[in-house]
mmCIF file of C-alpha atoms and ligand atoms in Angstrom:
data_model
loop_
_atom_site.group_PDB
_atom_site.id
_atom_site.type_symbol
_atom_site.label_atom_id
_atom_site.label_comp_id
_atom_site.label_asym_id
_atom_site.label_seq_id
_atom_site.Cartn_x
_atom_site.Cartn_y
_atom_site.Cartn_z
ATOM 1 C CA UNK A 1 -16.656 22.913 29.383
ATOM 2 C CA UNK A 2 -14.017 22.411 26.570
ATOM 3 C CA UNK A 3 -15.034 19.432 24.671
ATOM 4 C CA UNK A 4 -11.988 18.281 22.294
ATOM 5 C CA UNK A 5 -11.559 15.400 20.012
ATOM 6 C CA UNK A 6 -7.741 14.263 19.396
ATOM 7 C CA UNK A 7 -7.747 13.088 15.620
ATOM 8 C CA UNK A 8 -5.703 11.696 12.788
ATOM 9 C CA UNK A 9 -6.632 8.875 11.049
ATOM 10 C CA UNK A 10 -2.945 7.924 10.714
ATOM 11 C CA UNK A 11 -2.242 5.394 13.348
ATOM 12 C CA UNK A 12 1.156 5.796 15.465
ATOM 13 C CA UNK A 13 0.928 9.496 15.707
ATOM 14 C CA UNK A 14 0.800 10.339 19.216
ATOM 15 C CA UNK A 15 -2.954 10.228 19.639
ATOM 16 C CA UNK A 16 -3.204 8.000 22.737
ATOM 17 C CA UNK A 17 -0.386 9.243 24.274
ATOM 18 C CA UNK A 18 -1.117 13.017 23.880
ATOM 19 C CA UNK A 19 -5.176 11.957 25.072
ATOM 20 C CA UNK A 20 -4.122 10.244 28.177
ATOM 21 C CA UNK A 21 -0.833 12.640 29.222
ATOM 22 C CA UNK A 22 -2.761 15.914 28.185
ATOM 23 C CA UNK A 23 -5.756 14.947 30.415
ATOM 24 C CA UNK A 24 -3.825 13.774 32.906
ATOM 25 C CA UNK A 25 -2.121 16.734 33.011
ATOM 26 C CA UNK A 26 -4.852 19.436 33.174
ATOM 27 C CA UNK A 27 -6.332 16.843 35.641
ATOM 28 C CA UNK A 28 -2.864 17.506 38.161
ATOM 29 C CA UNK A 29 -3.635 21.178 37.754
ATOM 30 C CA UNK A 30 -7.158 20.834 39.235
ATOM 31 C CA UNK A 31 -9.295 20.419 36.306
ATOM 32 C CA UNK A 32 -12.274 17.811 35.967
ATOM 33 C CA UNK A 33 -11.500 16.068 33.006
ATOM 34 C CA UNK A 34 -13.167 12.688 31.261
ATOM 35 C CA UNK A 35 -11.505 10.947 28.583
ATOM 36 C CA UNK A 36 -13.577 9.437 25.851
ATOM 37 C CA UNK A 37 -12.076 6.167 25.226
ATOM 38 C CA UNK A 38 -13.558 6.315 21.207
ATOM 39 C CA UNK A 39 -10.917 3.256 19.656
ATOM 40 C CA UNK A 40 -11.595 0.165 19.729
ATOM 41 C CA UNK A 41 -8.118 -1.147 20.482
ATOM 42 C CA UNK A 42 -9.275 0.305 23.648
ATOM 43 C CA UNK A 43 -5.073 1.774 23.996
ATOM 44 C CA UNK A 44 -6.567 5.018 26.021
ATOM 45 C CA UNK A 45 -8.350 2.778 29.081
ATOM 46 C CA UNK A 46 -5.888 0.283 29.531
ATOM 47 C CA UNK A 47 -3.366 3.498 29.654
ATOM 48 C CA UNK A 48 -4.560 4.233 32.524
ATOM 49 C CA UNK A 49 -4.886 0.940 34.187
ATOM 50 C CA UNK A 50 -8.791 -0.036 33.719
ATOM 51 C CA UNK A 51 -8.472 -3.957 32.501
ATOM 52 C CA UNK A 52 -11.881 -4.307 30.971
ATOM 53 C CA UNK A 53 -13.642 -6.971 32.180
ATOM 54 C CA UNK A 54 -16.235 -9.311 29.869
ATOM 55 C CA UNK A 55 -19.099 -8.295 31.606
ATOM 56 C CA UNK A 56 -18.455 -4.939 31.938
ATOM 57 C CA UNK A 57 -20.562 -2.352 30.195
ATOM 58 C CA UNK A 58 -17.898 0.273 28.039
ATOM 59 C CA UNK A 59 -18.775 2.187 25.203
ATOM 60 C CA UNK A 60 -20.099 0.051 22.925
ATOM 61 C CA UNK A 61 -22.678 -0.193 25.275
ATOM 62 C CA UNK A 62 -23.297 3.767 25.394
ATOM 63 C CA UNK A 63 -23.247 3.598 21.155
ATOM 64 C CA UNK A 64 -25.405 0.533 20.352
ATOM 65 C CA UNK A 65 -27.401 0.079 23.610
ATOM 66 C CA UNK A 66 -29.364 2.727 26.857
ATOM 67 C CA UNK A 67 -26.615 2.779 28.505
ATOM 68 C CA UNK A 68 -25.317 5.975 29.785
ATOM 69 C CA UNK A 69 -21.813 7.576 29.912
ATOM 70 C CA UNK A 70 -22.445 7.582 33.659
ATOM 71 C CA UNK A 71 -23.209 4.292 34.256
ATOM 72 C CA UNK A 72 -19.866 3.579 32.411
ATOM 73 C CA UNK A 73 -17.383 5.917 33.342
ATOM 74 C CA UNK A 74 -14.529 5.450 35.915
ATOM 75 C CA UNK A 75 -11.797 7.558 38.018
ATOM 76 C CA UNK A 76 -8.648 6.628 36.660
ATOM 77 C CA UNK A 77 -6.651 9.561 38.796
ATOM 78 C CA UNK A 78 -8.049 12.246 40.608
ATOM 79 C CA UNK A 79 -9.964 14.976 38.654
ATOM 80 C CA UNK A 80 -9.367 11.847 35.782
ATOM 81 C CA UNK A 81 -12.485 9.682 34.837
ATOM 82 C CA UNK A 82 -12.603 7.489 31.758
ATOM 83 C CA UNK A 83 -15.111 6.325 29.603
ATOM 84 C CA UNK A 84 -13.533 3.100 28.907
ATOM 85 C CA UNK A 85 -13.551 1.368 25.464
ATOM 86 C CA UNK A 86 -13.800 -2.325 24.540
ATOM 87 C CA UNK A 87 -12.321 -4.280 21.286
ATOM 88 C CA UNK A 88 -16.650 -4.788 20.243
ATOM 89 C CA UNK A 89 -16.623 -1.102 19.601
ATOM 90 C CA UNK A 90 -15.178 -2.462 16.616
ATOM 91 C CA UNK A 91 -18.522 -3.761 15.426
ATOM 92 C CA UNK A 92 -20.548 -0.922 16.558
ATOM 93 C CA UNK A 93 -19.591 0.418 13.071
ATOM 94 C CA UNK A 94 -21.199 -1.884 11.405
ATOM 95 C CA UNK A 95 -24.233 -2.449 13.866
ATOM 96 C CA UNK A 96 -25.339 1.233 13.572
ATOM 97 C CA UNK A 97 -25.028 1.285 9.823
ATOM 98 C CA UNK A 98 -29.159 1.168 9.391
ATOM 99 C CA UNK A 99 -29.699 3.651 12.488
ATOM 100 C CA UNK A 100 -30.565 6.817 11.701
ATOM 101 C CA UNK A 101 -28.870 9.823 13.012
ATOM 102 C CA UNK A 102 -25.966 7.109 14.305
ATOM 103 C CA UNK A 103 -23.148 10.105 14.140
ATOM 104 C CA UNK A 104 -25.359 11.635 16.860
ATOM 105 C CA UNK A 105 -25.621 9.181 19.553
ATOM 106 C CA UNK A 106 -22.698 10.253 21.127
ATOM 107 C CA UNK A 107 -23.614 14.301 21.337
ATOM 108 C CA UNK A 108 -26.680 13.129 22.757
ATOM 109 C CA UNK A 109 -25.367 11.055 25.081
ATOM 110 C CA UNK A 110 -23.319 13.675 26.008
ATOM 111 C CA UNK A 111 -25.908 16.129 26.418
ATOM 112 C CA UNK A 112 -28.278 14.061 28.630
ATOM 113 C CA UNK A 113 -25.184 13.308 31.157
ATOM 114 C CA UNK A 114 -25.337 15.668 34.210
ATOM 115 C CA UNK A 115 -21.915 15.477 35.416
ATOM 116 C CA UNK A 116 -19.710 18.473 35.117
ATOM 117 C CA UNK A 117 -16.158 18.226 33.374
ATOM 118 C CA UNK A 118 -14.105 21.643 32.836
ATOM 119 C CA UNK A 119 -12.808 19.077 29.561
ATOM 120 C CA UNK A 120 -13.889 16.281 27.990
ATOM 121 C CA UNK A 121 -11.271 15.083 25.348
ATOM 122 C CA UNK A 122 -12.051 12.031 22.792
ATOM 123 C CA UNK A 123 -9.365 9.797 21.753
ATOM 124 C CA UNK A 124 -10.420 8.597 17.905
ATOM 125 C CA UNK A 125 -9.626 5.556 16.297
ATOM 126 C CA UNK A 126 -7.017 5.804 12.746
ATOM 127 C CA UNK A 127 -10.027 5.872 10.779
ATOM 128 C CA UNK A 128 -12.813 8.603 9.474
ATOM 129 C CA UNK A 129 -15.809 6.154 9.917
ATOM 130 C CA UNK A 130 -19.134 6.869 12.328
ATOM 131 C CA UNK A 131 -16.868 6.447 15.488
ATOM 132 C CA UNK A 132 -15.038 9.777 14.153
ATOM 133 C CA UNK A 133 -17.998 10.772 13.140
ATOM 134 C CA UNK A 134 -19.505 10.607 16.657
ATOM 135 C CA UNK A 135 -17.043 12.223 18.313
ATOM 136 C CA UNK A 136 -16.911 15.342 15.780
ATOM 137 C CA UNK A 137 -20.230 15.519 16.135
ATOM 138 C CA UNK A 138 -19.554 16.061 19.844
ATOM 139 C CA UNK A 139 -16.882 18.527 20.509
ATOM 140 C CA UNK A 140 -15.972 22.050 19.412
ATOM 141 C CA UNK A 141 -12.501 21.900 18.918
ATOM 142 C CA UNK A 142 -10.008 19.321 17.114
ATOM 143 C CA UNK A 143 -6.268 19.140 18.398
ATOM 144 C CA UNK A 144 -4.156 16.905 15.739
ATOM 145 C CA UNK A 145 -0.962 15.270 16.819
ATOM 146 C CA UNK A 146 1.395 15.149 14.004
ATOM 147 C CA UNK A 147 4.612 13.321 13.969
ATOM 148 C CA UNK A 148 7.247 15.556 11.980
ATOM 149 C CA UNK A 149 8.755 12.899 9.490
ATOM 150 C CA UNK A 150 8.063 13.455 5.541
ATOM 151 C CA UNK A 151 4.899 12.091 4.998
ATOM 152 C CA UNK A 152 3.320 14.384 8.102
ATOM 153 C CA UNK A 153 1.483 16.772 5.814
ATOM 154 C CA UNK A 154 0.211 13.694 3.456
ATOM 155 C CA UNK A 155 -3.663 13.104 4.747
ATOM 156 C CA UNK A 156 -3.913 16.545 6.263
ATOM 157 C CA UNK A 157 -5.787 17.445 3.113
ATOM 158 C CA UNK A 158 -8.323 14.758 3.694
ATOM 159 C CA UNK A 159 -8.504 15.628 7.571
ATOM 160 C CA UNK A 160 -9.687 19.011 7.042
ATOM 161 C CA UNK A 161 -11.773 17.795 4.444
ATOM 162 C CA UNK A 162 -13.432 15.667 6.808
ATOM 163 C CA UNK A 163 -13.446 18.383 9.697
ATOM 164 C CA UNK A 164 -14.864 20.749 6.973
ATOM 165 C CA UNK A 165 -17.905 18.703 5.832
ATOM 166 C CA UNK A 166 -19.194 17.520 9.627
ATOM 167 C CA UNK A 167 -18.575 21.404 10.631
ATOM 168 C CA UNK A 168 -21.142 22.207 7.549
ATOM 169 C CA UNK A 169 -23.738 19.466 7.884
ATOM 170 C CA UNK A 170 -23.179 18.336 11.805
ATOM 171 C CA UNK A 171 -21.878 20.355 13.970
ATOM 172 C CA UNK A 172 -21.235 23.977 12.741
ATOM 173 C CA UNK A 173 -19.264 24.969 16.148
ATOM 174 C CA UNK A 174 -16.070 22.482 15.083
ATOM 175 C CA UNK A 175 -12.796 24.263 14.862
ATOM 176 C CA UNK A 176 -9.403 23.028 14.792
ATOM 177 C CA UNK A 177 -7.881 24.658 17.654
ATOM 178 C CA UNK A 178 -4.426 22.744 17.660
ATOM 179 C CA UNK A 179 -2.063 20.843 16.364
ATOM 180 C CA UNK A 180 0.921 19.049 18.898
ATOM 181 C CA UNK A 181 4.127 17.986 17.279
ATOM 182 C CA UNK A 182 4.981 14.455 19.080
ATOM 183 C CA UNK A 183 7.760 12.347 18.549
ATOM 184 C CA UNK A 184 9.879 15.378 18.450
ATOM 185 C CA UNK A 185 13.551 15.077 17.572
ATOM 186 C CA UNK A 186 14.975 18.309 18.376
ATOM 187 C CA UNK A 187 17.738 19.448 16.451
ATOM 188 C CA UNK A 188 17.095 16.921 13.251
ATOM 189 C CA UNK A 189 16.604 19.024 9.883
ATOM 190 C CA UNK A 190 13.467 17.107 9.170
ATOM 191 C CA UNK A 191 11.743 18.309 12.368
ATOM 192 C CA UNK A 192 12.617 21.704 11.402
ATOM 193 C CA UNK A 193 11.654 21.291 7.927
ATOM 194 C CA UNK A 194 8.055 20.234 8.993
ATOM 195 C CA UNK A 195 7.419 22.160 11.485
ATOM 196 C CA UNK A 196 7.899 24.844 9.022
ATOM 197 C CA UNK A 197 5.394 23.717 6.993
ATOM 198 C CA UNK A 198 2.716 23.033 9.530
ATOM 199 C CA UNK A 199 3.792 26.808 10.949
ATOM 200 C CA UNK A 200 3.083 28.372 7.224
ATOM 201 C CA UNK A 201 -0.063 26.422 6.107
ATOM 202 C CA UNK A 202 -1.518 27.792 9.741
ATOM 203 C CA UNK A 203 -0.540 31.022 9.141
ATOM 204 C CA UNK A 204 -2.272 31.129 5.330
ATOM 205 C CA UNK A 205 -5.081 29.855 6.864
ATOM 206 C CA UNK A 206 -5.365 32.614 9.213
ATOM 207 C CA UNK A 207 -6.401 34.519 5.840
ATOM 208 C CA UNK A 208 -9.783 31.875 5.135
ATOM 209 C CA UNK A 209 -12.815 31.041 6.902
ATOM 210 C CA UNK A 210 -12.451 27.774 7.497
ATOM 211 C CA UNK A 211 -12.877 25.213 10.333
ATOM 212 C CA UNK A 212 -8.929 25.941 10.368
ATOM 213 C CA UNK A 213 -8.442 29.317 10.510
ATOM 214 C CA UNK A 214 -7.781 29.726 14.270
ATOM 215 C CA UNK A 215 -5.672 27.058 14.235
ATOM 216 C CA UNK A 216 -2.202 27.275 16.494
ATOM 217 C CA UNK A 217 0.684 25.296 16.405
ATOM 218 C CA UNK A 218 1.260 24.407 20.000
ATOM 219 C CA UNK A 219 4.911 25.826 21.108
ATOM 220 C CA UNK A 220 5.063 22.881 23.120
ATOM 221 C CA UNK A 221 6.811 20.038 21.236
ATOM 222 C CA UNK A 222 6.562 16.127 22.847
ATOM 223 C CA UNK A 223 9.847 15.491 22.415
ATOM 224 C CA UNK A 224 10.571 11.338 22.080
ATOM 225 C CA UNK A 225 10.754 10.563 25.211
ATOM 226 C CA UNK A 226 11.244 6.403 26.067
ATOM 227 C CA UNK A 227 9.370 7.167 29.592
ATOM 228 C CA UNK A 228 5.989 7.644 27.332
ATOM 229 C CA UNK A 229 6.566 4.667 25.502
ATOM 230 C CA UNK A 230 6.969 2.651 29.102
ATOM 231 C CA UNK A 231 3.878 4.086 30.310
ATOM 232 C CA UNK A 232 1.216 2.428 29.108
ATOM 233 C CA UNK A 233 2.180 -1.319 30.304
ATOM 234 C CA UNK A 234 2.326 0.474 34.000
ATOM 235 C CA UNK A 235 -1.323 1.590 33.747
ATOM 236 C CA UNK A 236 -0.793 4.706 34.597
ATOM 237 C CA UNK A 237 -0.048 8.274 32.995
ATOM 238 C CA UNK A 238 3.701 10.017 32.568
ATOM 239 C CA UNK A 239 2.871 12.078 35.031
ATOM 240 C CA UNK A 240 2.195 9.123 37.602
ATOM 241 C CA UNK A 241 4.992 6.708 36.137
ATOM 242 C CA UNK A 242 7.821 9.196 35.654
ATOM 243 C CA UNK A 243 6.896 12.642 37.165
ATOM 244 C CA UNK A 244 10.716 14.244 36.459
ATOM 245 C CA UNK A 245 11.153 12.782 33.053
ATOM 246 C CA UNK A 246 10.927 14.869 29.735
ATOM 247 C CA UNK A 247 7.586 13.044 28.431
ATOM 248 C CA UNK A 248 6.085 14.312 31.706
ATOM 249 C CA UNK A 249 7.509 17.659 31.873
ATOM 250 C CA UNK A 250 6.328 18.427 27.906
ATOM 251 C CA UNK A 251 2.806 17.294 28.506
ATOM 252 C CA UNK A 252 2.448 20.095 31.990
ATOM 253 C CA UNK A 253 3.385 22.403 29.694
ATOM 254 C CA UNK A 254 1.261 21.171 26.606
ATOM 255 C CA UNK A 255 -0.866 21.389 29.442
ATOM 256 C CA UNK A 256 -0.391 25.217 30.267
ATOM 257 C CA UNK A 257 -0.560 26.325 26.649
ATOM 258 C CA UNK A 258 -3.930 24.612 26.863
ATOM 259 C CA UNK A 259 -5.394 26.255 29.798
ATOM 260 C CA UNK A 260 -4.100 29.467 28.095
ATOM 261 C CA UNK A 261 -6.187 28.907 25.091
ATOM 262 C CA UNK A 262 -9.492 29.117 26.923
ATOM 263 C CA UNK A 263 -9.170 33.160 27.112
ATOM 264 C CA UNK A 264 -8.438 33.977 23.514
ATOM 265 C CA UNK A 265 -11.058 35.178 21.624
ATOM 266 C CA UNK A 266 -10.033 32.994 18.698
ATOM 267 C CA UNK A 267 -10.922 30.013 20.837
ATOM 268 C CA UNK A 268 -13.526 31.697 22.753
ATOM 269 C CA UNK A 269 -15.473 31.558 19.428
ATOM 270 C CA UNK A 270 -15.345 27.925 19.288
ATOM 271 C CA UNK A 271 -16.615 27.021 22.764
HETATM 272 N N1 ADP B 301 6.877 11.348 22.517
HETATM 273 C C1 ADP B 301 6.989 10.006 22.435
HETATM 274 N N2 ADP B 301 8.180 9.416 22.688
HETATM 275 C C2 ADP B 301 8.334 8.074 22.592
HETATM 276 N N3 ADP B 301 7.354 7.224 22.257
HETATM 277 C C3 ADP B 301 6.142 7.750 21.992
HETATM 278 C C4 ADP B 301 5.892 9.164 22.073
HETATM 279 N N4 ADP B 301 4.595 9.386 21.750
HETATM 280 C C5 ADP B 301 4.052 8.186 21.484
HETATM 281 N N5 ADP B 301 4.971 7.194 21.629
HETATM 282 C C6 ADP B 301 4.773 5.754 21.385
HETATM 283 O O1 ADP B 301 4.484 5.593 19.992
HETATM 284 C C7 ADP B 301 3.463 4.618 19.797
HETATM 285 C C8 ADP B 301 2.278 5.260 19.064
HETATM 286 O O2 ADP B 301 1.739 6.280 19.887
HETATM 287 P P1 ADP B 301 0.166 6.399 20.148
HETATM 288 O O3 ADP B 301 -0.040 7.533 21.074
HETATM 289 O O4 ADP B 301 -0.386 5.078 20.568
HETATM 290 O O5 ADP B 301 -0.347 6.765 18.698
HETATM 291 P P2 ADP B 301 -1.819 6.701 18.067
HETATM 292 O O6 ADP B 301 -2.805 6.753 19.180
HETATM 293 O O7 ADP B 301 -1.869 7.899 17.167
HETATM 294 O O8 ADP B 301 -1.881 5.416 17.290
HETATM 295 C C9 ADP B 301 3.107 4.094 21.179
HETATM 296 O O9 ADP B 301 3.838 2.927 21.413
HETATM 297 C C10 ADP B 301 3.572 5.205 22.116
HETATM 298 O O10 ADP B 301 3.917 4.704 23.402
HETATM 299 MG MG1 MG B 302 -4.409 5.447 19.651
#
């Protein structure tokens, strides 16, 4: 099993969208996939159409409380189950600050679930706090969804930092394994311009041992695509709500790339 988190603590990147499409996506090809729902604004479950109820357990109620990612999780599409979240998950940050090992609970919950997923990917809030912390914790790989406009680069630094000091103290299998240009606008000089840049700090990398170092650029862009931004108020993914349009037709081929992935040694060394 591939077990990726989607981060960036900018907010309005492409994060949900990429999280929900992407899975959705590998899910149409066959694949079992869950979907961590790890934000509080809870924009990855409602996505894909799972309203959560008061009394329902989400979550929160896997971080703070027994309960398991089993007793929580729900099909969304088929080969698609979510781990919905719920807006208290906003608290759980500050409710687990006394707990020891809190960045853990989540790997552990992980580890004592028997289902079978071929991926589980975690959508992460816009922040670096213990949510993040749980899900980097958890995975082996890190895909980050920049948005090519001039301040893309700007926080990187402080990304990998981040992805740096859980991979030394936490979780020594993390890599980042990807990075997804979304919001594309094909053609524009700035999308060029930083693409370029993402394209050569990669490729220095290549040189380092770092967390980064077999890091690809995705060929895929997500070009803008006003079908993705429709989506989410339908409940269900691109691939569901509008199976011809562009936003659908990036994200099967994100989707490809992906599968690809999984037989290069570069990524074979971080599963
Ligand atoms: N390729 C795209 N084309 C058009 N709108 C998009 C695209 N990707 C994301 N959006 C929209 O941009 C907003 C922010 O995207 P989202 O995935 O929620 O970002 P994040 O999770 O990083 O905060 C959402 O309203 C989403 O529907
Ligand atoms: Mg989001």
């Amino acid at each position: 099993m591939r077990r990726i988190a989607i981060l960036n603590q900018k907010g309005g990147v492409g994060k949900t969208t990429t999280a929900v499409n992407l899975s959705a996506a590998l899910a149409a090809t066959g694949q079992r996939v869950q979907l961590i729902d790890l934000d509080p604004q809870a924009h990855a479950t409602l996505h894909l159409g799972i309203e959560p109820m008061p009394d329902d357990l989400s979550l929160y109620d896997v971080l703070t409380a027994s309960a398991s990612l089993a007793e929580v999780r729900r099909p969304a599409e088929a080969n698609l189950w979510v781990v919905p979240s719920h807006i208290n998950l906003a608290a759980a940050e500050m409710e687990l600050a006394g707990v020891v090992g809190r960045e853990l609970i989540l790997s552990d919950k992980l580890s004592a679930d028997q289902e079978t997923f071929d991926y589980t990917f975690v959508d992460c809030p816009p922040s670096l706090g213990v949510l993040t912390l749980n899900a980097l914790a958890t995975v082996d790989e890190v895909f980050i969804p920049l948005q090519p406009h001039f301040l893309a680069l700007h926080g990187l630094g402080k990304l990998l930092d981040t992805i740096h000091l859980v991979a030394r103290r936490l979780n020594p299998r993390l890599r980042l394994s990807g990075v997804v240009l979304c919001m594309y606008e094909a053609g524009t000089r700035l999308a060029v311009e930083v693409t370029n840049d993402v394209l050569a700090f990669l490729a220095q990398a290549r040189e380092g041992r770092t967390p980064w170092a077999g890091a690809q650029a995705f060929q895929t862009r997500i070009r803008r695509n006003i079908r993705l931004a429709e989506a989410p108020s339908f409940g269900q993914s691109i691939l569901r709500y509008a199976p011809e349009s562009h936003g659908a037709e990036d994200y099967r081929a994100l989707a490809g790339e992906v599968r690809a992935q999984s037989s290069q040694p570069a990524i074979a060394r971080a599963s």
